[in-house]
Coordinates of C-alpha atoms and ligand atoms in Angstrom, one line a residue:
X160 CA 216.9 128.0 15.9
X161 CA 218.3 131.5 16.3
X162 CA 218.1 134.1 19.1
X163 CA 218.1 137.6 17.9
X164 CA 218.4 140.9 19.7
X165 CA 216.9 144.1 18.2
X166 CA 218.9 146.9 19.9
X167 CA 217.0 149.9 21.3
X168 CA 219.3 151.8 18.9
X169 CA 217.4 150.1 16.0
X170 CA 213.7 150.4 17.2
X171 CA 213.8 153.8 18.9
X172 CA 215.1 157.3 18.0
X173 CA 217.8 158.7 20.2
X174 CA 216.8 161.7 22.2
X175 CA 215.7 163.0 25.7
X176 CA 212.2 161.5 25.3
X177 CA 210.8 158.1 24.2
X178 CA 210.3 157.8 20.5
X179 CA 209.4 154.6 18.7
X180 CA 211.2 154.2 15.4
X181 CA 208.3 152.8 13.4
X182 CA 210.3 152.8 10.1
X183 CA 213.2 151.0 11.7
X184 CA 210.9 148.4 13.3
X185 CA 209.0 147.9 10.0
X186 CA 212.3 147.4 8.1
X187 CA 213.3 144.7 10.7
X188 CA 209.9 143.1 10.5
X189 CA 210.1 142.8 6.7
X190 CA 213.3 140.9 7.0
X191 CA 212.4 138.7 9.9
X192 CA 209.2 137.7 8.1
X193 CA 211.4 136.2 5.4
X194 CA 213.7 134.3 7.8
X195 CA 213.2 130.5 7.1
X196 CA 214.1 129.2 10.5
X197 CA 212.5 129.6 14.0
X198 CA 213.8 132.4 16.2
X199 CA 213.3 134.2 19.5
X200 CA 213.5 138.0 19.5
X201 CA 214.7 140.0 22.4
X202 CA 214.7 143.8 22.3
X203 CA 216.3 146.7 24.1
X204 CA 214.9 150.0 25.3
X205 CA 216.9 152.8 23.7
X206 CA 215.2 156.2 24.3
X207 CA 212.5 154.6 26.5
X208 CA 215.0 153.2 29.0
X209 CA 218.2 155.3 29.0
X210 CA 216.9 158.8 29.8
X211 CA 215.1 157.7 33.0
X212 CA 218.2 155.8 34.1
X213 CA 220.2 159.0 33.8
X214 CA 217.5 161.2 35.3
X215 CA 216.9 159.1 38.4
X216 CA 220.6 158.1 38.7
X217 CA 220.4 154.3 38.4
X218 CA 223.1 154.0 35.7
X219 CA 224.6 151.2 37.8
X220 CA 221.4 149.2 37.2
X221 CA 220.4 149.1 40.9
X222 CA 217.3 151.1 41.9
X223 CA 216.7 151.7 45.6
X224 CA 213.1 151.6 46.8
X225 CA 211.5 155.0 46.2
X226 CA 214.5 156.3 44.1
X227 CA 212.6 156.3 40.8
X228 CA 208.9 156.1 39.6
X229 CA 209.3 152.4 38.7
X230 CA 205.7 151.8 37.7
X231 CA 205.6 154.8 35.3
X232 CA 208.9 153.8 33.7
X233 CA 207.7 150.2 33.3
X234 CA 204.5 151.4 31.7
X235 CA 206.6 153.4 29.2
X236 CA 208.8 150.3 28.5
X237 CA 205.6 148.3 28.0
X238 CA 204.4 150.9 25.4
X239 CA 207.6 150.2 23.4
X240 CA 207.2 146.4 23.7
X241 CA 203.6 146.7 22.5
X242 CA 204.4 149.0 19.6
X243 CA 207.1 146.6 18.4
X244 CA 204.9 143.5 18.7
X245 CA 202.2 145.2 16.7
X246 CA 204.6 146.4 14.0
X247 CA 206.1 142.8 13.7
X248 CA 202.6 141.3 13.3
X249 CA 201.7 144.0 10.7
X250 CA 204.9 143.1 8.9
X251 CA 204.0 139.4 8.7
X252 CA 205.9 138.0 11.8
X253 CA 203.8 135.8 14.1
X254 CA 205.1 137.7 17.1
X255 CA 203.8 136.9 20.6
X256 CA 204.7 139.0 23.7
X257 CA 206.7 137.0 26.2
X258 CA 207.5 139.6 28.9
X259 CA 211.0 139.4 30.3
X260 CA 209.8 139.7 33.9
X261 CA 207.5 136.7 33.4
X262 CA 210.0 134.4 31.7
X263 CA 213.2 135.2 33.7
X264 CA 214.0 135.6 37.3
X265 CA 217.0 137.4 38.8
X266 CA 219.6 135.3 40.5
X267 CA 222.7 137.2 41.9
X268 CA 222.0 140.0 39.5
X269 CA 221.8 137.8 36.4
X270 CA 218.7 136.8 34.5
X271 CA 217.8 133.1 34.8
X272 CA 215.4 131.5 32.3
X273 CA 212.5 130.0 34.2
X274 CA 209.9 129.4 31.5
X275 CA 211.9 128.0 28.7
X276 CA 209.4 125.2 27.9
X277 CA 206.7 127.9 27.2
X278 CA 209.1 129.6 24.7
X279 CA 209.7 126.3 23.0
X280 CA 206.0 125.6 22.8
X281 CA 205.4 128.9 21.0
X282 CA 208.3 128.1 18.7
X283 CA 206.9 124.6 17.9
X284 CA 203.6 126.3 17.0
X285 CA 205.4 128.5 14.4
X286 CA 205.3 131.7 16.5
X287 CA 208.0 134.1 17.4
X288 CA 208.4 134.9 21.2
X289 CA 209.2 138.5 21.7
X290 CA 210.9 139.3 25.0
X291 CA 211.6 142.8 26.5
X292 CA 214.3 144.0 28.8
X293 CA 212.8 145.5 31.9
X294 CA 213.1 146.5 35.5
X295 CA 213.0 143.4 37.8
X296 CA 212.4 143.2 41.5
X297 CA 215.5 142.1 43.6
X298 CA 215.0 139.5 46.4
X299 CA 217.3 141.7 48.5
X300 CA 214.9 144.7 48.1
X301 CA 214.7 147.4 45.4
X302 CA 214.9 146.8 41.7
X303 CA 217.4 146.1 38.9
X304 CA 217.5 146.9 35.2
X305 CA 218.2 143.7 33.2
X306 CA 219.7 144.4 29.8
X307 CA 218.6 142.7 26.7
X308 CA 222.2 141.7 25.9
X309 CA 222.2 139.7 29.2
X310 CA 218.8 138.1 28.3
X311 CA 220.2 137.0 24.9
X312 CA 223.2 135.5 26.8
X313 CA 221.0 133.5 29.1
X314 CA 218.8 132.2 26.2
X315 CA 222.0 131.3 24.3
X316 CA 223.4 129.3 27.2
X317 CA 220.1 127.5 28.0
X318 CA 218.7 126.9 24.5
X319 CA 222.0 126.5 22.5
X320 CA 220.8 128.2 19.3
X321 CA 222.7 127.9 16.0
X322 CA 223.6 131.6 16.3
X323 CA 223.1 134.6 18.5
X324 CA 222.4 137.8 16.5
X325 CA 222.9 141.3 17.8
X326 CA 221.3 144.1 15.6
X327 CA 222.6 147.5 16.6
X328 CA 223.3 150.8 14.9
X329 CA 226.8 150.3 13.6
X330 CA 228.0 148.1 10.7
X331 CA 229.6 145.8 13.3
X332 CA 232.5 145.9 15.7
X333 CA 234.9 148.6 14.7
X334 CA 238.7 148.7 15.4
X335 CA 240.1 151.6 17.3
X336 CA 240.9 153.1 13.8
X337 CA 237.2 152.8 12.9
X338 CA 237.7 149.8 10.5
X339 CA 235.0 147.0 10.5
X340 CA 236.3 143.8 12.0
X341 CA 234.6 141.0 9.9
X342 CA 235.7 138.1 12.1
X343 CA 236.9 137.7 15.7
X344 CA 238.1 134.8 17.7
X345 CA 237.7 134.7 21.5
X346 CA 241.2 136.0 22.5
X347 CA 240.8 139.0 20.1
X348 CA 237.4 139.8 21.6
X349 CA 238.9 139.8 25.1
X350 CA 241.6 142.2 24.0
X351 CA 239.0 144.5 22.3
X352 CA 236.9 144.6 25.5
X353 CA 239.9 145.6 27.5
X354 CA 240.6 148.5 25.1
X355 CA 237.1 149.8 25.0
X356 CA 236.2 152.6 27.5
X357 CA 233.3 152.0 29.9
X358 CA 230.0 153.6 29.0
X359 CA 229.1 155.2 32.4
X360 CA 226.1 157.0 30.8
X361 CA 224.6 153.8 29.5
X362 CA 222.8 151.6 32.1
X363 CA 223.4 148.4 30.0
X364 CA 227.1 149.2 29.4
X365 CA 227.0 150.1 25.7
X366 CA 229.3 148.2 23.4
X367 CA 231.6 147.1 26.2
X368 CA 228.6 145.5 28.0
X369 CA 227.5 143.8 24.8
X370 CA 231.0 142.4 24.2
X371 CA 231.1 141.1 27.8
X372 CA 227.8 139.1 27.0
X373 CA 229.2 137.9 23.7
X374 CA 232.3 136.6 25.5
X375 CA 230.0 134.5 27.7
X376 CA 228.0 133.4 24.7
X377 CA 231.1 132.3 22.9
X378 CA 232.3 130.5 26.1
X379 CA 229.0 128.5 26.1
X380 CA 229.8 127.3 22.6
X381 CA 227.4 129.5 20.6
X382 CA 228.6 131.6 17.6
X383 CA 227.5 135.3 17.6
X384 CA 227.2 138.0 15.0
X385 CA 226.9 141.8 15.3
X386 CA 224.9 143.2 12.3
X387 CA 223.7 146.6 11.3
X388 CA 220.1 146.8 12.3
X389 CA 219.6 149.6 9.7
X390 CA 220.4 147.0 7.1
X391 CA 218.8 143.9 8.6
X392 CA 218.7 142.0 5.2
X393 CA 222.4 141.1 5.9
X394 CA 221.0 138.4 8.2
X395 CA 219.3 136.7 5.2
X396 CA 222.6 136.8 3.3
X397 CA 224.4 135.3 6.2
X398 CA 221.9 132.5 6.7
X399 CA 221.9 131.7 3.0
X400 CA 225.6 131.1 3.3
X401 CA 226.7 134.3 1.5
X402 CA 229.1 137.0 2.7
X403 CA 227.4 139.4 5.0
X404 CA 228.6 142.7 6.4
X405 CA 229.0 142.6 10.1
X406 CA 231.3 141.0 12.7
X407 CA 231.2 137.2 13.2
X408 CA 232.4 135.8 16.5
X409 CA 233.3 132.1 16.5
X410 CA 232.6 130.2 19.7
X411 CA 235.6 129.3 21.8
X412 CA 234.4 125.8 22.3
X413 CA 232.0 123.6 20.4
Ligands
ATP533 N1 234.3 149.3 18.8 C1 233.0 149.7 18.5 N2 232.4 149.2 17.4 C2 231.1 149.5 17.1 N3 230.4 150.3 17.9 C3 230.9 150.8 19.0 C4 232.2 150.5 19.4 N4 232.5 151.1 20.6 C5 231.4 151.8 20.9 N5 230.4 151.6 20.0 C6 229.0 152.2 20.1 O1 228.1 151.2 20.5 C7 226.8 151.6 20.1 C8 225.9 150.5 20.1 O2 225.6 150.1 21.5 P1 224.3 150.6 22.2 O3 224.2 150.0 23.5 O4 224.2 152.1 22.1 O5 223.1 150.1 21.2 P2 222.1 148.8 21.4 O6 222.6 147.8 22.4 O7 221.8 148.4 20.0 O8 220.8 149.5 22.0 P3 220.1 149.3 23.5 O9 221.3 149.4 24.5 O10 219.2 150.5 23.6 O11 219.5 148.0 23.4 C9 227.1 152.3 18.8 O12 226.2 153.3 18.5 C10 228.5 152.8 18.8 O13 228.5 154.2 18.9
MG534 MG1 223.1 148.5 24.5

């Protein structure tokens, strides 16, 4: 079983307003429909999630009560989720919506899987659970944005997939000189994270936030790979045992 994240960078168009990238989603669906093993798909929010975070100033992820039109933003995030599920089904993937807020709860700011059995039942039936990142309520009051990178981390730790796949809009992890890093071990990943600047304009922390989640995934004994979501067929190459373009991160313990 695999867990796969489709970055908001792959399924939306960057810009001030929310635009679903139907062509990008269709390309992804075409590849995922050919995958020969079960998988769970998580997706990010891209231009549906990032502009409101900047506009209403919750780039830290915490939203105080009344600080943002939470219901309207959640309705827009649901539009994206619904568009993606429909495009996956049209592309031959037996996708079923499994909303992030219904399947995870928030414990000390981190998502905790609470309905894993239901995900496994869908998988056993030959379906593909599709989970969205979203705005969650906090027990201490207010709300919190939960990133899809963090959801993939929790799924990896709880379900121990064969591989965690991150589709994003770069060929993989690039060195400071812009060269693709094909393989990384845990210590090199820690070094790279320290070198990367923070992404204060990105509520989910951009590539630095993603690397922080991959470090956790790797520590849980699960391999991860960052692939170019604009060329998703690389995943089929990888799973067929052939060379694939991207960055492969070997787990630090097995
Ligand atoms: N060392 C690096 N290697 C590759 N990409 C990098 C690096 N440092 C920063 N980036 C940036 O990280 C971006 C990908 O992360 P980003 O969070 O924007 O996308 P995503 O996680 O796929 O989408 P979303 O956050 O909407 O789900 C790339 O567009 C790239 O510009
Ligand atoms: Mg991101």
